[in-house]
Amino acid sequence: MLTKRIVPCLDIKDGRTVKGVNFVDLRDAGDPVTLAKQYAELGADELVFLDITATKEKRRTLHDMVLKVAEQVNIPFTVGGGISSVEDVDDLLHCGADKVSINSAAVKRPELINELSAKFGSQCVVVAIDAKQIEGEWFVHLAGGSIPTNIKLFDWAKEVEQRGAGEILFTSMNHDGTKAGFANKALAKLSELVNIPIIASGGAGTMQHFADTFKEGKADAALAASVFHFGEIAIRDLKEVLKNQDIPVRL
Amino acid sequence: MDLKIIDYGAGNIKSIQFAFQRLGIDAILSSNPEDIISAEKVIFPGVGEASSAMKKLKDSGLDKVIPQLTQPVLGICLGMQLMCNHSEEGNTQGLGIFDVDVKKFKNDVKVPQMGWNVIKNLKSELFENINEGDYMYLVHSYYAEICPEAIATTDYKIEYASALQKENFYGVQFHPEKSGLIGEQLLKNFINL
């Protein structure tokens, strides 16, 4: 049986992890490669690296990091942040990334999804959608959730699937950072609407939140950052809890 | 160990090279038929769409070379699918090494299947020190049907062949290079064949 995936997300700036990480005694917790290896050993199913480096000149640093991660880590990983062209993706895949995640660039130019899936295959194209619920309706937001659009979440999700996305990473801006649980109603609706895997993001606070997003939210994977980085939730313990609730996990 | 990875411009070969590097083995990319024929072991990778990958193989003449290889050959993911008779993806005629067809998953499951799933009914030295029910990482929309050449099966609503073997030819639908320690064990086993 296909298992539900637990996905730690690492924010990267200038080739280093941004937020402090204190769940293990690492000599260099700012080194993404050390951290990625550690997470792989602790039972993470996949990793996401989100590059928040502002300048184009620093892309080389990101490429070096991706190359090192690919060299040393034996589980799949996705790279996202600032990707806007076929060339960007070509570079990252050549460095050994398994998947790339595109967000604002896809909203600005949806054909990019078609181009990427035609050239590299749907399996490596993750479309990240940040959305906020305003008066009952979900709207897509850009630039890390700061710029609203009039695009409706469910219309956009359907469109990205039709254009060839292999997976959707959905972040609820209403839930992100709250530690009060994932946006399970919207997630369940997404899962019914499209036939590609959905990664739930935003709101993880407790182990039960993960169980809820797999059961009620019908998510295929759940992504979180701080609960893992600060040692609030250990991945093995989380998987035991999920298993006890009959949720299939890799242990 | 003279290990060659067939390079025909289809997919992310880097992770396979790195996986062997972690085992201390220098895997060399090659599109040269002579080098591939003389190698001790051969990896036939592949990611992407079947008909365009098959076209690239034909353009390079490698479609004639691969079926004649006599050393251990391991097809991975699309590589394995191209070693079968026929694929529904792009209505593609395969190399016909494995006597089985490749079909698309129905819409009663999420497509692609993406993530870690169990391998079972293991019957090959390729699975030495790997247990029934161990997990491998898979990403695919098409699958090989159950057949006599199946050496592992996996359930995704239906049961399908997740690994195949005929004589010196091996094929795996999963990505051993991305499947943690179990995947590493499989690559070691292939090297030790």
CSV table of C-alpha atoms in Angstrom, one decimal:
chain,number,residue,atom,x,y,z
A,1,MET,CA,0.0,0.0,0.0
A,2,LEU,CA,1.3,3.5,-0.9
A,3,THR,CA,2.2,5.3,2.4
A,4,LYS,CA,1.6,8.8,3.4
A,5,ARG,CA,4.7,11.0,3.2
A,6,ILE,CA,6.2,13.2,6.0
A,7,VAL,CA,8.1,16.0,4.4
A,8,PRO,CA,10.3,18.4,6.4
A,9,CYS,CA,10.9,21.8,4.6
A,10,LEU,CA,14.1,23.7,4.9
A,11,ASP,CA,14.3,27.4,4.1
A,12,ILE,CA,17.6,28.2,2.4
A,13,LYS,CA,19.3,31.6,2.0
A,14,ASP,CA,22.8,31.9,0.4
A,15,GLY,CA,23.2,28.1,0.6
A,16,ARG,CA,22.5,28.0,4.4
A,17,THR,CA,19.4,27.0,6.3
A,18,VAL,CA,17.7,30.1,7.6
A,19,LYS,CA,15.8,29.3,10.8
A,20,GLY,CA,17.6,27.9,13.7
A,21,VAL,CA,17.5,24.2,14.1
A,22,ASN,CA,17.9,22.6,17.5
A,23,PHE,CA,16.4,19.2,17.5
A,24,VAL,CA,19.8,17.4,17.3
A,25,ASP,CA,23.2,18.1,18.4
A,26,LEU,CA,24.8,19.1,15.1
A,27,ARG,CA,28.1,20.9,14.8
A,28,ASP,CA,26.7,23.0,12.0
A,29,ALA,CA,22.9,23.2,12.0
A,30,GLY,CA,23.1,25.8,9.3
A,31,ASP,CA,24.5,23.3,6.8
A,32,PRO,CA,21.6,22.0,4.6
A,33,VAL,CA,23.5,18.9,3.7
A,34,THR,CA,24.2,17.8,7.3
A,35,LEU,CA,20.6,18.5,8.2
A,36,ALA,CA,19.2,16.7,5.1
A,37,LYS,CA,21.2,13.6,5.9
A,38,GLN,CA,20.0,13.7,9.5
A,39,TYR,CA,16.4,14.0,8.4
A,40,ALA,CA,16.8,11.1,6.0
A,41,GLU,CA,18.2,8.9,8.8
A,42,LEU,CA,15.4,10.0,11.2
A,43,GLY,CA,12.7,8.7,8.8
A,44,ALA,CA,11.7,11.6,6.6
A,45,ASP,CA,10.2,10.4,3.3
A,46,GLU,CA,11.1,13.3,1.2
A,47,LEU,CA,12.6,16.8,1.7
A,48,VAL,CA,11.8,20.2,0.3
A,49,PHE,CA,14.3,23.0,0.0
A,50,LEU,CA,12.8,26.5,-0.4
A,51,ASP,CA,15.3,29.0,-1.6
A,52,ILE,CA,14.6,32.5,-0.4
A,53,THR,CA,17.8,34.1,-1.7
A,54,ALA,CA,16.8,37.4,-3.2
A,55,THR,CA,19.4,37.9,-5.9
A,56,LYS,CA,20.0,36.1,-9.2
A,57,GLU,CA,23.7,36.1,-8.6
A,58,LYS,CA,23.4,33.8,-5.7
A,59,ARG,CA,21.8,31.1,-7.8
A,60,ARG,CA,25.2,29.5,-8.2
A,61,THR,CA,25.3,29.0,-4.4
A,62,LEU,CA,22.0,27.2,-4.6
A,63,HIS,CA,23.2,24.9,-7.4
A,64,ASP,CA,26.3,24.0,-5.4
A,65,MET,CA,24.0,23.1,-2.4
A,66,VAL,CA,21.7,21.0,-4.6
A,67,LEU,CA,24.7,19.1,-6.0
A,68,LYS,CA,26.0,18.4,-2.5
A,69,VAL,CA,22.6,17.2,-1.3
A,70,ALA,CA,22.2,14.9,-4.3
A,71,GLU,CA,25.6,13.5,-3.7
A,72,GLN,CA,25.0,12.6,-0.1
A,73,VAL,CA,21.3,12.1,0.5
A,74,ASN,CA,19.5,8.9,-0.5
A,75,ILE,CA,15.9,10.1,-0.4
A,76,PRO,CA,14.1,12.3,-2.9
A,77,PHE,CA,14.1,16.0,-2.6
A,78,THR,CA,12.3,19.0,-4.2
A,79,VAL,CA,13.8,22.5,-4.8
A,80,GLY,CA,11.7,25.6,-5.0
A,81,GLY,CA,11.9,29.4,-4.8
A,82,GLY,CA,12.5,31.9,-7.6
A,83,ILE,CA,12.2,29.4,-10.4
A,84,SER,CA,10.8,31.1,-13.5
A,85,SER,CA,12.1,29.4,-16.6
A,86,VAL,CA,12.8,26.1,-18.3
A,87,GLU,CA,16.5,26.9,-18.0
A,88,ASP,CA,16.2,27.3,-14.2
A,89,VAL,CA,14.6,23.9,-14.0
A,90,ASP,CA,17.1,22.3,-16.4
A,91,ASP,CA,20.0,23.6,-14.2
A,92,LEU,CA,18.5,22.3,-10.9
A,93,LEU,CA,17.6,18.8,-12.4
A,94,HIS,CA,21.2,18.6,-13.7
A,95,CYS,CA,22.5,19.3,-10.3
A,96,GLY,CA,20.5,16.3,-9.1
A,97,ALA,CA,17.2,17.7,-7.8
A,98,ASP,CA,14.4,15.1,-8.2
A,99,LYS,CA,11.6,17.6,-8.4
A,100,VAL,CA,11.2,21.4,-8.7
A,101,SER,CA,8.4,23.5,-7.2
A,102,ILE,CA,7.1,26.5,-9.1
A,103,ASN,CA,4.7,29.1,-7.7
A,104,SER,CA,4.4,32.8,-8.8
A,105,ALA,CA,6.0,32.1,-12.1
A,106,ALA,CA,3.3,29.6,-13.0
A,107,VAL,CA,0.5,32.1,-12.1
A,108,LYS,CA,2.2,34.8,-14.2
A,109,ARG,CA,2.7,32.5,-17.1
A,110,PRO,CA,0.7,29.2,-16.8
A,111,GLU,CA,2.3,27.8,-20.1
A,112,LEU,CA,5.4,27.3,-18.0
A,113,ILE,CA,3.8,24.2,-16.5
A,114,ASN,CA,3.1,22.7,-20.0
A,115,GLU,CA,6.6,23.5,-21.1
A,116,LEU,CA,8.2,21.9,-18.0
A,117,SER,CA,6.0,18.7,-18.0
A,118,ALA,CA,6.6,18.3,-21.8
A,119,LYS,CA,10.4,18.6,-21.4
A,120,PHE,CA,11.1,16.9,-18.1
A,121,GLY,CA,7.9,14.9,-17.4
A,122,SER,CA,5.1,15.6,-15.0
A,123,GLN,CA,6.7,13.6,-12.2
A,124,CYS,CA,9.2,16.4,-11.4
A,125,VAL,CA,6.8,19.3,-11.7
A,126,VAL,CA,5.3,20.4,-8.3
A,127,VAL,CA,3.1,23.4,-8.5
A,128,ALA,CA,3.0,25.3,-5.1
A,129,ILE,CA,-0.2,27.2,-4.4
A,130,ASP,CA,-0.4,29.7,-1.6
A,131,ALA,CA,-4.1,30.6,-0.9
A,132,LYS,CA,-6.1,32.6,1.6
A,133,GLN,CA,-9.8,32.2,2.5
A,134,ILE,CA,-11.5,35.5,2.3
A,135,GLU,CA,-15.3,35.6,3.2
A,136,GLY,CA,-15.6,31.9,2.5
A,137,GLU,CA,-13.8,31.9,-0.9
A,138,TRP,CA,-10.2,30.7,-1.4
A,139,PHE,CA,-8.0,33.1,-3.4
A,140,VAL,CA,-4.5,32.4,-4.8
A,141,HIS,CA,-1.7,34.7,-3.4
A,142,LEU,CA,1.7,35.4,-4.8
A,143,ALA,CA,5.2,36.2,-3.4
A,144,GLY,CA,5.0,34.0,-0.3
A,145,GLY,CA,1.3,34.9,0.3
A,146,SER,CA,1.8,38.7,0.3
A,147,ILE,CA,0.2,39.7,-3.0
A,148,PRO,CA,-3.5,38.7,-3.5
A,149,THR,CA,-4.9,37.8,-6.9
A,150,ASN,CA,-8.5,37.2,-8.0
A,151,ILE,CA,-7.7,33.7,-9.1
A,152,LYS,CA,-9.8,31.1,-7.2
A,153,LEU,CA,-7.9,28.2,-5.7
A,154,PHE,CA,-10.0,25.3,-7.0
A,155,ASP,CA,-10.1,26.7,-10.6
A,156,TRP,CA,-6.3,27.1,-10.5
A,157,ALA,CA,-5.7,23.6,-9.1
A,158,LYS,CA,-7.8,22.1,-11.9
A,159,GLU,CA,-5.9,24.2,-14.4
A,160,VAL,CA,-2.4,23.2,-13.2
A,161,GLU,CA,-3.4,19.5,-13.3
A,162,GLN,CA,-4.6,19.9,-16.9
A,163,ARG,CA,-1.4,21.7,-17.8
A,164,GLY,CA,0.6,18.7,-16.6
A,165,ALA,CA,1.6,19.3,-12.9
A,166,GLY,CA,2.6,16.1,-11.2
A,167,GLU,CA,1.7,17.2,-7.7
A,168,ILE,CA,0.3,20.2,-5.8
A,169,LEU,CA,1.8,21.7,-2.7
A,170,PHE,CA,-1.0,23.6,-1.1
A,171,THR,CA,-0.3,26.1,1.7
A,172,SER,CA,-3.1,27.8,3.5
A,173,MET,CA,-2.1,31.3,4.5
A,174,ASN,CA,-4.9,31.3,7.1
A,175,HIS,CA,-3.3,28.3,8.8
A,176,ASP,CA,0.4,28.8,8.2
A,177,GLY,CA,2.2,29.7,11.4
A,178,THR,CA,-0.8,29.1,13.6
A,179,LYS,CA,0.1,25.6,14.8
A,180,ALA,CA,-3.7,25.0,14.9
A,181,GLY,CA,-3.9,22.3,12.3
A,182,PHE,CA,-4.0,22.0,8.5
A,183,ALA,CA,-6.8,23.4,6.2
A,184,ASN,CA,-8.5,20.0,6.0
A,185,LYS,CA,-11.8,21.0,4.3
A,186,ALA,CA,-10.0,22.8,1.4
A,187,LEU,CA,-7.5,19.9,1.2
A,188,ALA,CA,-10.2,17.3,1.0
A,189,LYS,CA,-12.0,19.3,-1.7
A,190,LEU,CA,-8.7,19.6,-3.7
A,191,SER,CA,-8.2,15.8,-3.4
A,192,GLU,CA,-11.6,15.1,-4.8
A,193,LEU,CA,-11.3,17.7,-7.6
A,194,VAL,CA,-7.9,16.6,-9.0
A,195,ASN,CA,-6.3,13.2,-9.5
A,196,ILE,CA,-2.7,14.1,-8.7
A,197,PRO,CA,-1.1,13.9,-5.2
A,198,ILE,CA,-1.6,16.8,-2.8
A,199,ILE,CA,0.9,17.9,-0.2
A,200,ALA,CA,-0.7,19.7,2.8
A,201,SER,CA,1.2,22.6,4.2
A,202,GLY,CA,0.6,25.2,6.9
A,203,GLY,CA,-0.7,24.7,10.4
A,204,ALA,CA,1.2,21.7,11.8
A,205,GLY,CA,1.4,21.9,15.6
A,206,THR,CA,0.7,18.5,17.0
A,207,MET,CA,0.9,14.9,15.8
A,208,GLN,CA,-2.8,14.7,15.7
A,209,HIS,CA,-2.9,17.5,13.1
A,210,PHE,CA,-0.9,15.2,10.8
A,211,ALA,CA,-3.4,12.3,11.4
A,212,ASP,CA,-6.3,14.7,10.8
A,213,THR,CA,-4.9,16.0,7.5
A,214,PHE,CA,-4.4,12.5,6.2
A,215,LYS,CA,-7.9,11.3,7.3
A,216,GLU,CA,-10.1,14.4,7.0
A,217,GLY,CA,-7.9,16.3,4.5
A,218,LYS,CA,-7.2,13.2,2.4
A,219,ALA,CA,-3.7,14.6,1.9
A,220,ASP,CA,-1.1,12.3,0.3
A,221,ALA,CA,1.8,14.0,2.1
A,222,ALA,CA,2.2,16.6,4.9
A,223,LEU,CA,4.9,19.3,5.0
A,224,ALA,CA,6.1,21.1,8.1
A,225,ALA,CA,9.1,23.1,9.2
A,226,SER,CA,9.3,24.4,12.7
A,227,VAL,CA,7.7,21.4,14.6
A,228,PHE,CA,10.5,19.3,13.1
A,229,HIS,CA,13.4,21.8,13.3
A,230,PHE,CA,12.7,22.6,16.9
A,231,GLY,CA,12.3,19.1,18.0
A,232,GLU,CA,8.7,19.5,19.0
A,233,ILE,CA,7.8,16.4,16.9
A,234,ALA,CA,10.1,13.5,16.2
A,235,ILE,CA,9.4,11.9,12.9
A,236,ARG,CA,9.6,8.3,14.2
A,237,ASP,CA,7.2,9.1,17.1
A,238,LEU,CA,4.8,10.8,14.6
A,239,LYS,CA,4.8,7.8,12.4
A,240,GLU,CA,4.1,5.4,15.3
A,241,VAL,CA,1.1,7.6,16.2
A,242,LEU,CA,-0.1,7.6,12.6
A,243,LYS,CA,0.3,3.8,12.3
A,244,ASN,CA,-1.7,3.3,15.5
A,245,GLN,CA,-4.5,5.2,13.8
A,246,ASP,CA,-4.3,2.9,10.7
A,247,ILE,CA,-2.7,5.5,8.5
A,248,PRO,CA,-0.1,3.8,6.2
A,249,VAL,CA,3.4,5.0,6.9
A,250,ARG,CA,6.9,3.8,6.2
A,251,LEU,CA,8.5,2.7,9.4
B,1,MET,CA,34.2,-2.6,-11.5
B,2,ASP,CA,33.5,-1.4,-15.1
B,3,LEU,CA,29.9,-0.1,-14.6
B,4,LYS,CA,28.3,1.9,-17.5
B,5,ILE,CA,25.1,4.0,-17.3
B,6,ILE,CA,23.5,4.2,-20.7
B,7,ASP,CA,23.3,7.9,-21.6
B,8,TYR,CA,20.7,8.6,-24.2
B,9,GLY,CA,19.4,12.0,-22.9
B,10,ALA,CA,16.5,10.6,-21.0
B,11,GLY,CA,16.2,11.8,-17.4
B,12,ASN,CA,18.1,12.5,-14.2
B,13,ILE,CA,21.2,10.3,-14.4
B,14,LYS,CA,23.1,12.3,-11.7
B,15,SER,CA,21.3,10.7,-8.8
B,16,ILE,CA,22.1,7.2,-10.0
B,17,GLN,CA,25.8,8.1,-10.4
B,18,PHE,CA,25.8,9.6,-6.9
B,19,ALA,CA,24.2,6.5,-5.5
B,20,PHE,CA,27.0,4.3,-6.8
B,21,GLN,CA,29.5,6.9,-5.7
B,22,ARG,CA,28.2,6.5,-2.2
B,23,LEU,CA,29.0,2.7,-2.6
B,24,GLY,CA,32.5,3.6,-3.7
B,25,ILE,CA,31.8,2.8,-7.4
B,26,ASP,CA,32.6,5.1,-10.3
B,27,ALA,CA,29.7,4.7,-12.7
B,28,ILE,CA,30.5,6.1,-16.1
B,29,LEU,CA,28.0,7.6,-18.5
B,30,SER,CA,28.2,6.3,-22.0
B,31,SER,CA,26.3,6.4,-25.3
B,32,ASN,CA,29.1,4.4,-27.1
B,33,PRO,CA,27.9,0.9,-28.1
B,34,GLU,CA,31.4,-0.6,-27.9
B,35,ASP,CA,31.9,0.7,-24.3
B,36,ILE,CA,28.5,-0.5,-23.3
B,37,ILE,CA,29.0,-4.0,-24.8
B,38,SER,CA,32.4,-4.4,-23.1
B,39,ALA,CA,31.2,-3.1,-19.6
B,40,GLU,CA,30.9,-5.6,-16.7
B,41,LYS,CA,27.5,-4.2,-15.7
B,42,VAL,CA,25.1,-1.9,-17.3
B,43,ILE,CA,22.4,0.5,-16.0
B,44,PHE,CA,19.6,1.5,-18.3
B,45,PRO,CA,17.9,4.5,-16.7
B,46,GLY,CA,15.0,6.6,-17.9
B,47,VAL,CA,12.6,9.3,-16.7
B,48,GLY,CA,10.0,11.1,-18.9
B,49,GLU,CA,7.8,10.0,-21.7
B,50,ALA,CA,8.1,6.5,-23.3
B,51,SER,CA,7.7,7.3,-27.0
B,52,SER,CA,10.2,10.1,-27.0
B,53,ALA,CA,12.7,8.1,-25.0
B,54,MET,CA,12.3,5.2,-27.4
B,55,LYS,CA,12.9,7.6,-30.3
B,56,LYS,CA,16.2,8.8,-28.7
B,57,LEU,CA,17.3,5.1,-28.2
B,58,LYS,CA,16.6,4.4,-31.9
B,59,ASP,CA,18.4,7.6,-33.1
B,60,SER,CA,21.5,6.4,-31.2
B,61,GLY,CA,21.2,2.8,-32.4
B,62,LEU,CA,21.1,1.6,-28.8
B,63,ASP,CA,17.8,-0.1,-29.3
B,64,LYS,CA,19.7,-2.8,-31.3
B,65,VAL,CA,22.5,-3.0,-28.7
B,66,ILE,CA,20.7,-3.4,-25.5
B,67,PRO,CA,18.8,-6.7,-26.2
B,68,GLN,CA,22.1,-8.3,-27.2
B,69,LEU,CA,23.9,-7.5,-24.0
B,70,THR,CA,25.1,-10.6,-22.1
B,71,GLN,CA,26.3,-9.1,-18.8
B,72,PRO,CA,23.9,-8.1,-16.0
B,73,VAL,CA,21.7,-5.1,-17.1
B,74,LEU,CA,19.5,-3.2,-14.7
B,75,GLY,CA,16.6,-1.1,-16.2
B,76,ILE,CA,15.3,1.5,-13.8
B,77,CYS,CA,11.8,3.1,-14.0
B,78,LEU,CA,11.1,4.0,-17.6
B,79,GLY,CA,14.2,2.0,-18.5
B,80,MET,CA,12.4,-1.1,-17.2
B,81,GLN,CA,9.2,-0.2,-19.1
B,82,LEU,CA,11.1,0.2,-22.4
B,83,MET,CA,12.5,-3.3,-21.9
B,84,CYS,CA,8.9,-4.6,-22.1
B,85,ASN,CA,6.8,-5.5,-25.2
B,86,HIS,CA,4.6,-2.5,-25.6
B,87,SER,CA,3.6,0.6,-23.5
B,88,GLU,CA,0.3,2.4,-23.6
B,89,GLU,CA,2.2,5.6,-23.1
B,90,GLY,CA,2.5,7.1,-26.6
B,91,ASN,CA,1.6,3.6,-28.0
B,92,THR,CA,5.2,2.7,-27.8
B,93,GLN,CA,6.8,-0.5,-29.1
B,94,GLY,CA,9.4,-1.6,-26.6
B,95,LEU,CA,12.6,-3.6,-26.8
B,96,GLY,CA,10.6,-6.9,-26.1
B,97,ILE,CA,13.1,-8.3,-23.6
B,98,PHE,CA,10.4,-8.9,-21.0
B,99,ASP,CA,7.3,-10.6,-22.4
B,100,VAL,CA,4.7,-8.2,-20.8
B,101,ASP,CA,2.8,-5.0,-21.6
B,102,VAL,CA,2.8,-1.7,-19.8
B,103,LYS,CA,-0.6,-0.1,-19.0
B,104,LYS,CA,-1.7,3.1,-17.5
B,105,PHE,CA,-3.2,3.2,-13.9
B,106,LYS,CA,-6.9,3.8,-13.9
B,107,ASN,CA,-8.4,7.0,-12.5
B,108,ASP,CA,-9.5,5.2,-9.3
B,109,VAL,CA,-6.1,6.1,-7.9
B,110,LYS,CA,-4.0,9.2,-7.9
B,111,VAL,CA,-1.8,9.3,-10.9
B,112,PRO,CA,1.2,9.4,-10.8
B,113,GLN,CA,1.7,7.0,-7.9
B,114,MET,CA,4.2,9.0,-5.9
B,115,GLY,CA,6.0,7.9,-2.7
B,116,TRP,CA,7.0,4.8,-0.8
B,117,ASN,CA,5.3,1.5,-1.3
B,118,VAL,CA,5.9,-2.1,-0.3
B,119,ILE,CA,7.6,-4.7,-2.5
B,120,LYS,CA,6.6,-8.4,-2.0
B,121,ASN,CA,6.8,-11.8,-3.6
B,122,LEU,CA,10.5,-11.3,-3.9
B,123,LYS,CA,12.3,-14.0,-5.9
B,124,SER,CA,15.7,-13.1,-7.1
B,125,GLU,CA,19.3,-12.7,-5.8
B,126,LEU,CA,18.7,-9.0,-6.6
B,127,PHE,CA,16.8,-9.0,-3.3
B,128,GLU,CA,19.5,-10.6,-1.1
B,129,ASN,CA,19.2,-9.1,2.4
B,130,ILE,CA,16.0,-7.3,1.5
B,131,ASN,CA,12.8,-8.4,3.2
B,132,GLU,CA,9.2,-9.0,2.0
B,133,GLY,CA,7.4,-5.8,2.8
B,134,ASP,CA,10.4,-3.4,2.6
B,135,TYR,CA,9.7,0.0,1.1
B,136,MET,CA,10.9,1.5,-2.1
B,137,TYR,CA,10.4,4.9,-3.6
B,138,LEU,CA,8.2,5.0,-6.8
B,139,VAL,CA,7.0,7.7,-9.2
B,140,HIS,CA,5.1,6.4,-12.1
B,141,SER,CA,1.8,6.6,-14.1
B,142,TYR,CA,2.3,3.3,-16.0
B,143,TYR,CA,3.0,-0.2,-14.8
B,144,ALA,CA,4.0,-3.6,-16.0
B,145,GLU,CA,1.3,-6.3,-15.6
B,146,ILE,CA,1.8,-9.4,-13.4
B,147,CYS,CA,3.6,-12.0,-15.5
B,148,PRO,CA,5.9,-15.0,-15.1
B,149,GLU,CA,9.0,-12.8,-15.3
B,150,ALA,CA,7.9,-10.8,-12.3
B,151,ILE,CA,10.4,-11.0,-9.4
B,152,ALA,CA,8.6,-8.5,-7.1
B,153,THR,CA,5.1,-7.2,-7.0
B,154,THR,CA,3.5,-4.1,-5.5
B,155,ASP,CA,-0.2,-3.1,-4.8
B,156,TYR,CA,-1.6,0.2,-5.9
B,157,LYS,CA,-5.3,-0.7,-6.0
B,158,ILE,CA,-4.3,-3.4,-8.4
B,159,GLU,CA,-1.2,-5.7,-8.0
B,160,TYR,CA,1.5,-5.2,-10.6
B,161,ALA,CA,5.0,-6.3,-11.4
B,162,SER,CA,7.4,-3.8,-9.7
B,163,ALA,CA,10.5,-5.8,-10.7
B,164,LEU,CA,11.2,-8.2,-13.6
B,165,GLN,CA,14.0,-10.6,-14.6
B,166,LYS,CA,14.8,-12.6,-17.7
B,167,GLU,CA,18.2,-14.2,-17.8
B,168,ASN,CA,20.8,-11.4,-17.4
B,169,PHE,CA,18.2,-8.7,-17.7
B,170,TYR,CA,16.7,-7.1,-14.6
B,171,GLY,CA,14.2,-4.2,-14.4
B,172,VAL,CA,12.9,-2.3,-11.4
B,173,GLN,CA,10.0,0.1,-11.4
B,174,PHE,CA,11.1,1.8,-8.2
B,175,HIS,CA,14.1,4.1,-7.8
B,176,PRO,CA,16.8,2.2,-5.7
B,177,GLU,CA,19.0,5.3,-6.0
B,178,LYS,CA,16.4,7.2,-3.9
B,179,SER,CA,15.1,4.5,-1.7
B,180,GLY,CA,17.4,4.9,1.4
B,181,LEU,CA,19.3,2.0,2.8
B,182,ILE,CA,17.1,-0.6,1.2
B,183,GLY,CA,17.7,0.9,-2.2
B,184,GLU,CA,21.4,0.9,-1.6
B,185,GLN,CA,21.3,-2.8,-0.7
B,186,LEU,CA,19.7,-3.5,-4.0
B,187,LEU,CA,22.3,-1.6,-5.9
B,188,LYS,CA,25.0,-3.5,-4.0
B,189,ASN,CA,23.3,-6.8,-4.9
B,190,PHE,CA,23.3,-5.9,-8.5
B,191,ILE,CA,27.0,-5.1,-8.4
B,192,ASN,CA,27.6,-8.5,-6.7
B,193,LEU,CA,25.7,-10.5,-9.3
